[in-house]
Amino acid sequence: MLSKKKTLEMLDVIDEMFPDAECELNHRNPFDLTIAVLLSAQCTDATVNRVTRSLFEKYHTPADYLSVSVEELMEDIRSIGLYRNKAKNIQALCRLLIDEYDGKVPEEHSELVKLPGVGRKTANVVVSVAFGVPALAVDTHVERVSKRLGICRWKDNVTEVETTLCRIVPEERWTQTHHQLIFFGRYHCTAKNPKCNVCPLLDDCREGQKRKKVIVDAE
Ligand code: SF4
């Protein structure tokens, strides 16, 4: 695995590549953001934004989402993967927000993870983006990039990846690093066909070196 020094050097390069990385899920407030992140599981942000454009026009509060049948809500989010479960979770979440939290999204991570459909990653995104609390959510991009670069072990689960990153990265950089690793994974070190040939991290990247060797050996 990479040393702390080398890891921070790599993150500095990524910082220079994507200085303005930020949350790409459209939202107006913490409640919208929670709904958007819940919808984004196994789905791209672009697809979620297409759906929430009309969804957020129709529904503004937890009570709004409970004023329709679950079938109607399913229809509203039908183009999103796992829409049946997500619609059920949204209504269960709204019910709990009204019953336990005065209709508002709680700011504490420990409370957020009690909400239906809200796991550790979603709670990290909500506390950091909506409430400004440093957090380093590990999504598919953050996990893939961290493993390709050798910051983490291939066999690490997402919680282990998060623990390693949080140990190495200063707390004040957690949120920005989260966004920058997502941008790096979404636009440069993509799942298929990463841009290794123009990557400034190629010399130190174990995945990039492996791919380079395969190409050289084939020539
Ligand atoms: Fe990703 Fe390739 Fe760059 Fe490594 S060298 S970080 S695999 S794009």
Coordinates of N, CA, C and O and ligand atoms in Angstrom, one line a residue, residues 148-149 184 188-189 194-196 199 201-202 205 207-208, ligand 1:
R148 N -7.3 1.3 -7.0 CA -6.4 1.4 -8.1 C -5.1 2.0 -7.8 O -4.0 1.6 -8.2
L149 N -5.1 3.1 -7.1 CA -3.9 3.9 -6.7 C -3.1 3.1 -5.7 O -1.9 3.4 -5.6
F184 N -12.6 12.6 -10.1 CA -11.5 11.9 -10.7 C -12.0 10.6 -11.3 O -11.6 10.2 -12.4
H188 N -12.1 10.8 -15.2 CA -10.7 10.5 -15.6 C -10.4 9.0 -15.4 O -10.2 8.3 -16.4
C189 N -10.4 8.6 -14.2 CA -10.1 7.2 -13.9 C -11.4 6.4 -13.9 O -11.9 5.9 -12.9
P194 N -10.0 3.8 -18.2 CA -9.4 4.9 -17.6 C -8.4 5.6 -18.4 O -7.8 4.9 -19.3
K195 N -8.2 6.9 -18.2 CA -7.3 7.6 -19.1 C -5.8 7.5 -18.7 O -5.2 8.5 -18.4
C196 N -5.3 6.3 -18.6 CA -4.0 6.1 -18.0 C -2.9 6.8 -18.9 O -1.9 7.2 -18.4
C199 N -2.5 10.2 -17.7 CA -2.7 10.4 -16.3 C -1.4 10.9 -15.6 O -0.4 10.2 -15.7
L201 N -0.7 10.6 -12.7 CA -0.4 9.6 -11.6 C 0.2 8.3 -12.1 O 0.4 7.4 -11.3
L202 N 0.3 8.2 -13.4 CA 0.6 6.9 -13.9 C 1.9 6.2 -13.3 O 1.9 5.0 -13.0
C205 N 1.0 4.7 -10.0 CA -0.3 4.0 -9.9 C -0.1 2.5 -10.2 O 0.3 2.1 -11.3
E207 N -2.4 0.2 -10.7 CA -3.3 -0.3 -11.7 C -2.8 0.2 -13.1 O -2.9 -0.5 -14.1
G208 N -2.4 1.5 -13.1 CA -1.9 2.0 -14.4 C -0.7 1.3 -14.9 O -0.6 1.0 -16.1
Ligands
SF4_1 FE1 -6.6 5.6 -13.0 FE2 -4.9 4.9 -14.9 FE3 -4.5 7.2 -13.6 FE4 -4.1 4.8 -12.4 S1 -2.9 5.6 -14.1 S2 -5.2 6.6 -11.5 S3 -5.7 3.5 -13.3 S4 -6.2 6.7 -14.9

